[in-house]
mmCIF file of C-alpha atoms in Angstrom:
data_model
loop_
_atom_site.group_PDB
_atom_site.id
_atom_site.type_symbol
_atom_site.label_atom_id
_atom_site.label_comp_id
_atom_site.label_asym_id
_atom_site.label_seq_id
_atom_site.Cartn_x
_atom_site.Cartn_y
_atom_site.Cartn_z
ATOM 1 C CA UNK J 1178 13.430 -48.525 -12.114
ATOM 2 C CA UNK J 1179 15.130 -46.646 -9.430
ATOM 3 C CA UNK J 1180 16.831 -43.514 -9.987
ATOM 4 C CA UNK J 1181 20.486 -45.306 -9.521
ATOM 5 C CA UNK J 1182 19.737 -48.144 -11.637
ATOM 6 C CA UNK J 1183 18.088 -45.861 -14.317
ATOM 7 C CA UNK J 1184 21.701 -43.725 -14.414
ATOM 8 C CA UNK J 1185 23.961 -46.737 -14.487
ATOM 9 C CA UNK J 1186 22.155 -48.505 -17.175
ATOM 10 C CA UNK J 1187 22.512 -45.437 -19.330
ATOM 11 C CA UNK J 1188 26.411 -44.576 -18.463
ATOM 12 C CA UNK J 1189 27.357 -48.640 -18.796
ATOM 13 C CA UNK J 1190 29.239 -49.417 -21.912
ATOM 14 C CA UNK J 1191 28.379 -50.960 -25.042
ATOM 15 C CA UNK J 1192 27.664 -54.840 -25.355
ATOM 16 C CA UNK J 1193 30.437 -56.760 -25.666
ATOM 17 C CA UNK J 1194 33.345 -54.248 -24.413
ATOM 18 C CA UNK J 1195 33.394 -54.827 -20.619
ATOM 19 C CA UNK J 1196 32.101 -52.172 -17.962
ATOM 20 C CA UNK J 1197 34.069 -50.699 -16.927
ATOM 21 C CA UNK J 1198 44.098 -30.887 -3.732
ATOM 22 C CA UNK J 1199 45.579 -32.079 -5.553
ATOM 23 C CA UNK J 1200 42.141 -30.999 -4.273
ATOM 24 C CA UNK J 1201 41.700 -28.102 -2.295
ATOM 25 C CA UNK J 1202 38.787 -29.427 -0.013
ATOM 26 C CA UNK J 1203 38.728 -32.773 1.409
ATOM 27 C CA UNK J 1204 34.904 -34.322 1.933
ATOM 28 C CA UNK J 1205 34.422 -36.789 4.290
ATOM 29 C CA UNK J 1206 32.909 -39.028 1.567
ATOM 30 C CA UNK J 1207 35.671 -38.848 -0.920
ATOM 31 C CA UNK J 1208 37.642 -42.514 -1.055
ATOM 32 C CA UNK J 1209 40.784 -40.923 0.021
ATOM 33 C CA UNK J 1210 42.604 -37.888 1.683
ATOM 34 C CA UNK J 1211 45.884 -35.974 1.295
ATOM 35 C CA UNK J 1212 47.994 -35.163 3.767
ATOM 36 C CA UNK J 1213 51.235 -33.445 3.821
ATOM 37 C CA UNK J 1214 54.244 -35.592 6.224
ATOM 38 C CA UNK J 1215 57.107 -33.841 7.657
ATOM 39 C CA UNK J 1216 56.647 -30.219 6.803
ATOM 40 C CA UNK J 1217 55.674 -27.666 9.237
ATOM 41 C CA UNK J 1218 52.400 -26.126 7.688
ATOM 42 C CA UNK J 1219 51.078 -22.792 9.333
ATOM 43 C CA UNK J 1220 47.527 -21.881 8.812
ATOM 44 C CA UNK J 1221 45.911 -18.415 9.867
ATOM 45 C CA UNK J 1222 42.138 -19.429 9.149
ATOM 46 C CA UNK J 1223 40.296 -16.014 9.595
ATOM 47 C CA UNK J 1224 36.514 -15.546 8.843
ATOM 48 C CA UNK J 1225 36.700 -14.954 5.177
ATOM 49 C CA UNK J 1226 40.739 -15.279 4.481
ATOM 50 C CA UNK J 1227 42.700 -18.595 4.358
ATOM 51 C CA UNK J 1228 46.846 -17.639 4.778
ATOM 52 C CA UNK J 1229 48.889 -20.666 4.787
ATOM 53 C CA UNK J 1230 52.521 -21.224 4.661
ATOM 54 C CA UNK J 1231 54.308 -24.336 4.121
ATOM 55 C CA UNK J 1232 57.872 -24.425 5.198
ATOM 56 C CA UNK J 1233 59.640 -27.293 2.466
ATOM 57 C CA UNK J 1234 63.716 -27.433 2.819
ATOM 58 C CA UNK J 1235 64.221 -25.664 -0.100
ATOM 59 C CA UNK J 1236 61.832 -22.567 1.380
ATOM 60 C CA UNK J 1237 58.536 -21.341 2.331
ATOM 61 C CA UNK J 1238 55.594 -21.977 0.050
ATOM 62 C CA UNK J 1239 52.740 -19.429 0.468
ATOM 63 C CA UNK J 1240 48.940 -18.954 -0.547
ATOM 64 C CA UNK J 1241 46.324 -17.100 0.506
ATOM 65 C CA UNK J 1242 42.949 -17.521 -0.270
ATOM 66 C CA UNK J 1243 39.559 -15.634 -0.286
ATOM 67 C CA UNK J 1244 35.834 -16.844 0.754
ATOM 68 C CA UNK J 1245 33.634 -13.698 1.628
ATOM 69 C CA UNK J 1246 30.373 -13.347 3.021
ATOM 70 C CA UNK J 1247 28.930 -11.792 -0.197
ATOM 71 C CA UNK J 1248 30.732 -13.869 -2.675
ATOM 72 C CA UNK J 1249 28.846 -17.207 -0.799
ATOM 73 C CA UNK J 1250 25.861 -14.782 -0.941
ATOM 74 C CA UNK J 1251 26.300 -14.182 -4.632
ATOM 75 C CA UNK J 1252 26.474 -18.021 -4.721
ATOM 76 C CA UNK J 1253 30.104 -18.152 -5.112
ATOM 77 C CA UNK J 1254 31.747 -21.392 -3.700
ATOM 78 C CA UNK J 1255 35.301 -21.942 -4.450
ATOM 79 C CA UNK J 1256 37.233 -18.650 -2.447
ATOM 80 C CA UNK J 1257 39.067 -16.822 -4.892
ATOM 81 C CA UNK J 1258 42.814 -16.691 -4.803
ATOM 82 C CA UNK J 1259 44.784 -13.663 -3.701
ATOM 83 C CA UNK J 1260 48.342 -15.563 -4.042
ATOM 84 C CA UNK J 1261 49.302 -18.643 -5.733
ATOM 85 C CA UNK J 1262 51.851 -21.314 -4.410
ATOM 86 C CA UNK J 1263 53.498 -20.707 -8.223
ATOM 87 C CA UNK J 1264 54.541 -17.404 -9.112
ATOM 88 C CA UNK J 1265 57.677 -17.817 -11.745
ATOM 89 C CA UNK J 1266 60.073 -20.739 -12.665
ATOM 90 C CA UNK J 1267 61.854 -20.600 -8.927
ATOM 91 C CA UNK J 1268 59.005 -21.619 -6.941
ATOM 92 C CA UNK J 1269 58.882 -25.281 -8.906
ATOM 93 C CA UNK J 1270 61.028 -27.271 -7.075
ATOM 94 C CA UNK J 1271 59.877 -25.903 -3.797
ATOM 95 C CA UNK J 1272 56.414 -26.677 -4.428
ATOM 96 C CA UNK J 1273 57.336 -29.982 -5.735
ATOM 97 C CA UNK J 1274 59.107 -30.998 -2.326
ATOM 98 C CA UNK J 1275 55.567 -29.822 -0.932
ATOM 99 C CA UNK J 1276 54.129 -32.631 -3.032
ATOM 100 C CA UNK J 1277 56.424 -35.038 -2.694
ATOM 101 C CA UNK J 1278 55.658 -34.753 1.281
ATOM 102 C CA UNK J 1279 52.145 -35.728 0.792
ATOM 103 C CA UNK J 1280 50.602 -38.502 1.281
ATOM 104 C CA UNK J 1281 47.274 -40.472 -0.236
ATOM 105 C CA UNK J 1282 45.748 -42.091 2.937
ATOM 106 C CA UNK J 1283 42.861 -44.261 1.164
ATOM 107 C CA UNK J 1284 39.317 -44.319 3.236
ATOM 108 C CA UNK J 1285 37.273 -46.946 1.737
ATOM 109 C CA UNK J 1286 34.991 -46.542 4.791
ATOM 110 C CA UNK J 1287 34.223 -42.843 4.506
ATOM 111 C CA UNK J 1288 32.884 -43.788 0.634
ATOM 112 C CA UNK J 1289 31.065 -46.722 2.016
ATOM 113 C CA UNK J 1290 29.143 -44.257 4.396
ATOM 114 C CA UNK J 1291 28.314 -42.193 1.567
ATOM 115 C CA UNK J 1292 27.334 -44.981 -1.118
ATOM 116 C CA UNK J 1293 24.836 -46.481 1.294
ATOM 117 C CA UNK J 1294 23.167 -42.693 2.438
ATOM 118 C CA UNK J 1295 22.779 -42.171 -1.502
ATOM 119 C CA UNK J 1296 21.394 -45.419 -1.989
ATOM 120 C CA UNK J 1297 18.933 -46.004 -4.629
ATOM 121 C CA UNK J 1298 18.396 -42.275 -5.190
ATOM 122 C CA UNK J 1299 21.481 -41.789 -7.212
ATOM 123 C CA UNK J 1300 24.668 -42.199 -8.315
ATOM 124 C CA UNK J 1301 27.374 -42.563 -5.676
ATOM 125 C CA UNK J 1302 30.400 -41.106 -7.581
ATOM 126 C CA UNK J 1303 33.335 -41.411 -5.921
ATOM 127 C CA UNK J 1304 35.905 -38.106 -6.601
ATOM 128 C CA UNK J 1305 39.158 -38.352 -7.882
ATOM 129 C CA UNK J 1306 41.382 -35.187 -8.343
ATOM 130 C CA UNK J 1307 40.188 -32.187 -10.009
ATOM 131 C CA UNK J 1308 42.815 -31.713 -12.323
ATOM 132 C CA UNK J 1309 42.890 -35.052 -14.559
ATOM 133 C CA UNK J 1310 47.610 -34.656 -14.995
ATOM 134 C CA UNK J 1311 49.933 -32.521 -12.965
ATOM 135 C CA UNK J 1312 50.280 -30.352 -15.630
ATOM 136 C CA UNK J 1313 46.375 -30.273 -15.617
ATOM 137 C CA UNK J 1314 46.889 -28.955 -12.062
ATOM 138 C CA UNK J 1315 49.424 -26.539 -11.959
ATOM 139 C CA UNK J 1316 46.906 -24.533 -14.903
ATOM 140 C CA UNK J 1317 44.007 -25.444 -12.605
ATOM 141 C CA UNK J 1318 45.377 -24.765 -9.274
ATOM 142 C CA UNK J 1319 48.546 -23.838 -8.899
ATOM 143 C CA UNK J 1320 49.307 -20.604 -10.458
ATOM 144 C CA UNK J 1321 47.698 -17.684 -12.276
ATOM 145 C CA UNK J 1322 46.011 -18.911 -15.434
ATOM 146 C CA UNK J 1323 47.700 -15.985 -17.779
ATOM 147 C CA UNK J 1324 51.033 -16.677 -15.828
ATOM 148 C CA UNK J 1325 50.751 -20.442 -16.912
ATOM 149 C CA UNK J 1326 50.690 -19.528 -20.455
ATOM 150 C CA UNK J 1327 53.622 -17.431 -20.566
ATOM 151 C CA UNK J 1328 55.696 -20.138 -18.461
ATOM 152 C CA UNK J 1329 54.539 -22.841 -20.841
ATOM 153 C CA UNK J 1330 55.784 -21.271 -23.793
ATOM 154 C CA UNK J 1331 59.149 -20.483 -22.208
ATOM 155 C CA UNK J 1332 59.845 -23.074 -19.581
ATOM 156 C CA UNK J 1333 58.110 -25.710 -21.022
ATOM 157 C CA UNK J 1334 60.497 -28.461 -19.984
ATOM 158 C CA UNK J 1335 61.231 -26.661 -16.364
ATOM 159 C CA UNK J 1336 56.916 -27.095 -15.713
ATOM 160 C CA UNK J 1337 57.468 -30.737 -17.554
ATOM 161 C CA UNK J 1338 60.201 -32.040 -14.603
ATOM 162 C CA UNK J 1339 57.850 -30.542 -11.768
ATOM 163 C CA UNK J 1340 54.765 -32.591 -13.307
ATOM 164 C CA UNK J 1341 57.052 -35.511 -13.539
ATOM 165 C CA UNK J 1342 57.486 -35.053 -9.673
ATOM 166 C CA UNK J 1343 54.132 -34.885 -8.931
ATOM 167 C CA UNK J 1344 53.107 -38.282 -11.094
ATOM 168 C CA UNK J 1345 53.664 -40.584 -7.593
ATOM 169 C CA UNK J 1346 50.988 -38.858 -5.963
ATOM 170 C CA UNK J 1347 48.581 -39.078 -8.971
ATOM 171 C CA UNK J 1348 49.044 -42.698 -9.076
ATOM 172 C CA UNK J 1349 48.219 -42.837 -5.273
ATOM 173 C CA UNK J 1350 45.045 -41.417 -6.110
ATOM 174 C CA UNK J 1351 44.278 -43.749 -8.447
ATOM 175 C CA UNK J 1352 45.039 -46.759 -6.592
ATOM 176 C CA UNK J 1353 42.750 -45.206 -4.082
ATOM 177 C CA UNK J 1354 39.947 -44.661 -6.435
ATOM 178 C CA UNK J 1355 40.315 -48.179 -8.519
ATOM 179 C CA UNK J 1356 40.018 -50.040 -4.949
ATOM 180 C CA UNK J 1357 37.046 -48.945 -3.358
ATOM 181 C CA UNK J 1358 33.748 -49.883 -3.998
ATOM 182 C CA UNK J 1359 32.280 -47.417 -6.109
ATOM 183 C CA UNK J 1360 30.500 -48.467 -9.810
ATOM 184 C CA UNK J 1361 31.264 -44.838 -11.205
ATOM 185 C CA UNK J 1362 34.364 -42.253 -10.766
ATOM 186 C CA UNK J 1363 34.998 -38.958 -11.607
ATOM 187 C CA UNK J 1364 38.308 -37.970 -12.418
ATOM 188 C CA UNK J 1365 38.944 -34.601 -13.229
ATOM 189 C CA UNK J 1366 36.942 -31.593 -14.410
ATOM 190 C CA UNK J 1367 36.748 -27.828 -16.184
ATOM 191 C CA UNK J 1368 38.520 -28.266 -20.120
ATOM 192 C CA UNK J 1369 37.510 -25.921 -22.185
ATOM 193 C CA UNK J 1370 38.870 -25.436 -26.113
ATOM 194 C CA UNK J 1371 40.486 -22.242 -25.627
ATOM 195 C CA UNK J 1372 42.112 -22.726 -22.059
ATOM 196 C CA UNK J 1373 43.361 -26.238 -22.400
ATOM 197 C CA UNK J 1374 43.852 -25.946 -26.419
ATOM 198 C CA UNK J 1375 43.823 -28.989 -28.526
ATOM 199 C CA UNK J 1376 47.493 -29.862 -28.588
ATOM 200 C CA UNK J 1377 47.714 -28.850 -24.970
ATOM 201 C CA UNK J 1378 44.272 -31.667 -24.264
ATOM 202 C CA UNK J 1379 46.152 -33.986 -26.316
ATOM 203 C CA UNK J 1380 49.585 -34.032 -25.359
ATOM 204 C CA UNK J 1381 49.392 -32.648 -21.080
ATOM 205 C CA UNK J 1382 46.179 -34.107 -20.136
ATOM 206 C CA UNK J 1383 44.767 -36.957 -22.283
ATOM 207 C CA UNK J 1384 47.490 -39.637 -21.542
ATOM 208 C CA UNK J 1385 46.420 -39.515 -17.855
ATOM 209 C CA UNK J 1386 43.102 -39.634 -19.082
ATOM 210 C CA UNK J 1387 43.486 -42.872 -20.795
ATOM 211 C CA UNK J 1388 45.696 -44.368 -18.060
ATOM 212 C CA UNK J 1389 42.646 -43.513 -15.389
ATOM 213 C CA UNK J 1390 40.315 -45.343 -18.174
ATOM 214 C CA UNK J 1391 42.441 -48.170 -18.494
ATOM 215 C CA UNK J 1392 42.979 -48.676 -14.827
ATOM 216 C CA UNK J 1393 39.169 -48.154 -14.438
ATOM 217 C CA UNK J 1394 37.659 -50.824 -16.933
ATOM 218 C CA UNK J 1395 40.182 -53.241 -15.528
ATOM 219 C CA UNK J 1396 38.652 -52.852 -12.394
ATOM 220 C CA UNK J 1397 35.098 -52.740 -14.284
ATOM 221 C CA UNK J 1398 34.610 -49.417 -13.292
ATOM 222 C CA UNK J 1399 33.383 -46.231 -15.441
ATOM 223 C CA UNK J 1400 35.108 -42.843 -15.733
ATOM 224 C CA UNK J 1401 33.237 -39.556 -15.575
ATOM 225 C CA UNK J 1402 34.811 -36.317 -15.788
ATOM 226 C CA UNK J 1403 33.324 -32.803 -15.863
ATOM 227 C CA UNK J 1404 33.134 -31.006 -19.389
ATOM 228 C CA UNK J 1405 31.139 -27.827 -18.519
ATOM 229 C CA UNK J 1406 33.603 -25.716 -20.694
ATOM 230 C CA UNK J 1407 33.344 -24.850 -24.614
ATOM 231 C CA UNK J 1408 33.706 -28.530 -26.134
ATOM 232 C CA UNK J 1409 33.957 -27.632 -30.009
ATOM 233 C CA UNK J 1410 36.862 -29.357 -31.430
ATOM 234 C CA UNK J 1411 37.612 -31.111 -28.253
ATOM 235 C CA UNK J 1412 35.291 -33.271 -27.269
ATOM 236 C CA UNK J 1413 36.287 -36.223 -29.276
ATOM 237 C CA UNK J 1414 39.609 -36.543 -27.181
ATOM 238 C CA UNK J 1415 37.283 -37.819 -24.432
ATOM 239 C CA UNK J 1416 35.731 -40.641 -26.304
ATOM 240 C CA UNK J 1417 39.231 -41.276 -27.375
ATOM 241 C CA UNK J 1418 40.703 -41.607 -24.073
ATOM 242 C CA UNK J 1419 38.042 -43.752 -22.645
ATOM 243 C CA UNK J 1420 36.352 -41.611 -20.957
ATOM 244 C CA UNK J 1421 32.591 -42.936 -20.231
ATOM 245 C CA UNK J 1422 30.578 -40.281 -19.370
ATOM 246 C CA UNK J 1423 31.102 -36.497 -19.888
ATOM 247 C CA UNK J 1424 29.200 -34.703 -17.192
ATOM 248 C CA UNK J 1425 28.240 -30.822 -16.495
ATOM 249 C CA UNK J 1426 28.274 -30.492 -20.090
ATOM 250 C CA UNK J 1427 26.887 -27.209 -21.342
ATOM 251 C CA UNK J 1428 25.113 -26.254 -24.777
ATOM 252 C CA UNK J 1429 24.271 -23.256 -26.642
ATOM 253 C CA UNK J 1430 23.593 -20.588 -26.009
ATOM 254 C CA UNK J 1431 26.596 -20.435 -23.587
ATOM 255 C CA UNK J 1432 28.932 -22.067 -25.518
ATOM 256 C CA UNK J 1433 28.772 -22.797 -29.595
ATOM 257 C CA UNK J 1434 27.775 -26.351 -29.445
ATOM 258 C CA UNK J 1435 23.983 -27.276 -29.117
ATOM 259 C CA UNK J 1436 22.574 -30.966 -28.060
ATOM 260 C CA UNK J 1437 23.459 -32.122 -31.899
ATOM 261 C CA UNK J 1438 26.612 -30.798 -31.765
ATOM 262 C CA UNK J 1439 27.462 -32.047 -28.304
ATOM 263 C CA UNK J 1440 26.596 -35.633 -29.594
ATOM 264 C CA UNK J 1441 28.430 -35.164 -32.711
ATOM 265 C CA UNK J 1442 31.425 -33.669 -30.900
ATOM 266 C CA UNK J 1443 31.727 -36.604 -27.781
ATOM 267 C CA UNK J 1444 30.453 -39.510 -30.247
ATOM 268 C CA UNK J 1445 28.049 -41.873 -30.185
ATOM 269 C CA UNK J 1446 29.534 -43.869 -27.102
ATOM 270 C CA UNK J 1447 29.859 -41.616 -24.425
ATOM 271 C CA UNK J 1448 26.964 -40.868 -22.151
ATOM 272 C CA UNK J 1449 26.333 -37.053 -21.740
ATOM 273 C CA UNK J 1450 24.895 -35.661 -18.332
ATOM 274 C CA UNK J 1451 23.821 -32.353 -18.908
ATOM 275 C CA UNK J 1452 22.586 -30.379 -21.452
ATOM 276 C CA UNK J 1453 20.594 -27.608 -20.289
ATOM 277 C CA UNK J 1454 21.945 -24.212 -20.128
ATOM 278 C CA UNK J 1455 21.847 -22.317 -16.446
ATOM 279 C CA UNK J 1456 20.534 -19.533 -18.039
ATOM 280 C CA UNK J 1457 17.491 -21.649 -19.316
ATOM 281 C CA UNK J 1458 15.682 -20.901 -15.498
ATOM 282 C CA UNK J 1459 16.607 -17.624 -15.494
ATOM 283 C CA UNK J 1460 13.467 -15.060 -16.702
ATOM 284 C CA UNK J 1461 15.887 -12.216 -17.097
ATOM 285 C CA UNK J 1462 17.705 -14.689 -19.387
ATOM 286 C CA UNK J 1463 15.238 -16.218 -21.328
ATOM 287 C CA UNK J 1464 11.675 -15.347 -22.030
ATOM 288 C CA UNK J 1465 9.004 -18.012 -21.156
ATOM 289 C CA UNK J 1466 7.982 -18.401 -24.755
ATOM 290 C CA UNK J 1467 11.723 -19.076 -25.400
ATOM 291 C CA UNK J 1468 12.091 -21.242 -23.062
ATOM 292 C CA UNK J 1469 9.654 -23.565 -24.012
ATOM 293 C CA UNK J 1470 10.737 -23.319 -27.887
ATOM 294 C CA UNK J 1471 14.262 -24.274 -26.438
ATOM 295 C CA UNK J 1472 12.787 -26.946 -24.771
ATOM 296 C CA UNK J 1473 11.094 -28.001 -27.699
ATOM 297 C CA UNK J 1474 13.940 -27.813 -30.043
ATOM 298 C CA UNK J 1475 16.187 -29.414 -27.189
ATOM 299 C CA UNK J 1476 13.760 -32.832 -27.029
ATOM 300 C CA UNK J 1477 13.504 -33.161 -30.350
ATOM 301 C CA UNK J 1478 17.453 -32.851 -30.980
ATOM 302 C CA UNK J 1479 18.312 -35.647 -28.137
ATOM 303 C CA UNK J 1480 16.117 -37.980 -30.451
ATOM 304 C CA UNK J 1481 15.348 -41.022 -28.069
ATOM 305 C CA UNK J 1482 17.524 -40.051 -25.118
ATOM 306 C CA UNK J 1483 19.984 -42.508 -25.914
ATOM 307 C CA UNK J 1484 23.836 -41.970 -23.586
ATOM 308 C CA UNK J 1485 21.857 -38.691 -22.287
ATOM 309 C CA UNK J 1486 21.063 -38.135 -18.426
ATOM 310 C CA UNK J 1487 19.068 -34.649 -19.095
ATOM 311 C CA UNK J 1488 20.712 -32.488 -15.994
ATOM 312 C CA UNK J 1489 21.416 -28.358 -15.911
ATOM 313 C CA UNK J 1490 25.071 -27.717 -16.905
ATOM 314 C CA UNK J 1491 26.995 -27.171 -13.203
ATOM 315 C CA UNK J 1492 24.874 -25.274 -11.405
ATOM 316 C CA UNK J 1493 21.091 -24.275 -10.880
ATOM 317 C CA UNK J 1494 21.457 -20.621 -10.153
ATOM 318 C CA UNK J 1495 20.550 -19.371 -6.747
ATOM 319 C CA UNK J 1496 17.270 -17.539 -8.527
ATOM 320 C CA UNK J 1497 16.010 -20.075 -11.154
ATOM 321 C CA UNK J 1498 12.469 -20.591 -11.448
ATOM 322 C CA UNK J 1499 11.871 -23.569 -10.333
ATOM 323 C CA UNK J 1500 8.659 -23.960 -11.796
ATOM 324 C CA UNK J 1501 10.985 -24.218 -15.234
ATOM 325 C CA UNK J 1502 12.810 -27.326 -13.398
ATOM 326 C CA UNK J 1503 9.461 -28.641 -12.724
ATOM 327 C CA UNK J 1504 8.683 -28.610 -16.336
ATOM 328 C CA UNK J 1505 11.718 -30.010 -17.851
ATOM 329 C CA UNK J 1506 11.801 -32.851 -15.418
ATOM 330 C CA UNK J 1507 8.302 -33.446 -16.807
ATOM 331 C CA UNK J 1508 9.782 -33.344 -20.628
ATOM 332 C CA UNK J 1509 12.547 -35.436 -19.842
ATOM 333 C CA UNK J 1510 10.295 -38.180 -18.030
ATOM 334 C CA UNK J 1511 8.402 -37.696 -21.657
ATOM 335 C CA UNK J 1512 11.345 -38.524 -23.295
ATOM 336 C CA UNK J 1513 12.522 -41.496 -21.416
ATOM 337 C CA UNK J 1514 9.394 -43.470 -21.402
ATOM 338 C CA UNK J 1515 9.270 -42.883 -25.521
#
């Protein structure tokens, strides 16, 4: 069975219940782009800095943004990010007017490209936003992470009427995602228990979650988002929400959860693509006679594979031994055939 088919029979849905910035890099495969519509944007683009400013009626809005030469060395990939667009309660409604001057221009063709050069060797998974609400986003993207918590506990309803602006544009990108071709899409990524708590999952990020699900099946689509975070008492709001296939998702021993309590934690209905800790091909990490017993132990907690596409959690790091990814593709092929 080819390696697409293979991944879409495990990530379709149980019998009977039917199959189913806002990013700050636009691919020319993704199934849409942003662009922002009657603002003046100014862009110094240097070798390793990004400076923009966007000039919205109510005032400038300003970010600046951080890529170096080591850091890509270092196998670092998103630029780091000297100055956010949010920086206290003022900057809201600017920003917002920034959103509400963009604009979701679908490309159906630019996915089509991409499905057919993937072909049979994959999964062609077309991207959604990164940030699954706008509240999502503004804690993602938008401002400093330990800023965001002190403006959520004491403007809580000014950072509520800003998401509320930004809810158009989100539902662009979901018409644009729902309407092309594509069999699987993700929608979202990076929760984590302590960052995005459990009332904060439930109440800022899961009702967009469900509303991308529901959209989705209708349109017998699945949804896949990216759990690579700490999943413990979270990662049943997925399973509640719809959500098909939890991907990037990342065991003990760098986060509290292993394989058992991954399954246990997402249910028995969602697929999980994943699994393996980075730190698994890493010999100053783990010895070779524990990586094999965590292999072992691994294999014999999946059971029969069942909802699992065996993957390394994000990233295989820049000095893995690859004779380790070798092996475990040789494990996992053990697995599957039983």
């Amino acid at each position: 069975m080819p390696c697409r088919a293979r991944r879409l029979h495990t990530v379709s849905t149980q019998p009977g219940r039917r199959a189913s910035g806002v990013r700050p890099r636009q691919s020319p495969d993704y199934p849409y782009r942003i662009e922002v519509e009657g603002l003046a944007v100014e862009a110094d683009v240097g070798p390793e800095q990004v400076h923009t400013v966007v000039h919205a009626p109510s005032g400038d809005v300003t970010t600046h943004l951080e890529l170096s030469a080591q850091m890509i060395a270092e196998g670092i990939s998103l630029p780091f990010v000297r100055r956010y667009p949010i920086e206290s309660v003022a900057d809201l409604p600017i920003v917002a007017e920034v959103f509400e001057h963009c604009r979701v221009i679908p490309t159906p063709q630019a996915y089509t490209q991409f499905h057919q050069r993937i072909g049979e060797s994959g999964v062609a998974v077309a991207s959604g936003p990164i940030a699954a609400s706008p509240m999502h986003l503004v804690l993602h993207d938008l401002m400093a992470m330990d800023q965001f918590f002190y403006l959520y506990t004491d403007e809580l309803e000014a950072l509520r009427a800003f998401a509320a602006r930004l809810e158009p544009l989100y539902e662009a990108c979901l018409d644009a995602v729902v309407e092309n071709e594509a069999e699987v899409v993700f929608w979202a990524a990076n929760y984590d228990r302590d960052l995005t708590w459990p009332p904060f999952l439930e109440q800022e990020i899961a009702p967009w979650l469900r509303r991308a699900a529901d959209r989705l099946h209708a349109a017998r689509k699945l949804l896949l988002t990216h759990c690579d975070g700490e999943n413990d008492r979270i990662g049943h709001v997925f399973g509640d929400c719809g959500v098909d296939v939890v991907e990037s998702v990342c065991p003990s021993p760098m986060t509290s959860l292993d394989q058992h309590g991954l399954r246990t934690a997402f249910g028995p209905n969602v697929t999980i693509w994943g699994g393996v800790p980075s730190v698994a091909l890493l010999e100053a990490s783990m010895s070779t006679v524990d990586f094999h017993t965590y292999v072992d132990d691994m294999c014999e907690q999946i059971g029969d594979g069942h909802r699992w596409i065996l993957g390394v959690s994000d990233n295989v790091p820049p000095d893995a031994d690859l004779s380790r990814l070798e092996y475990l593709g040789t494990r996992f092929t053990e697995v599957a055939s039983g």
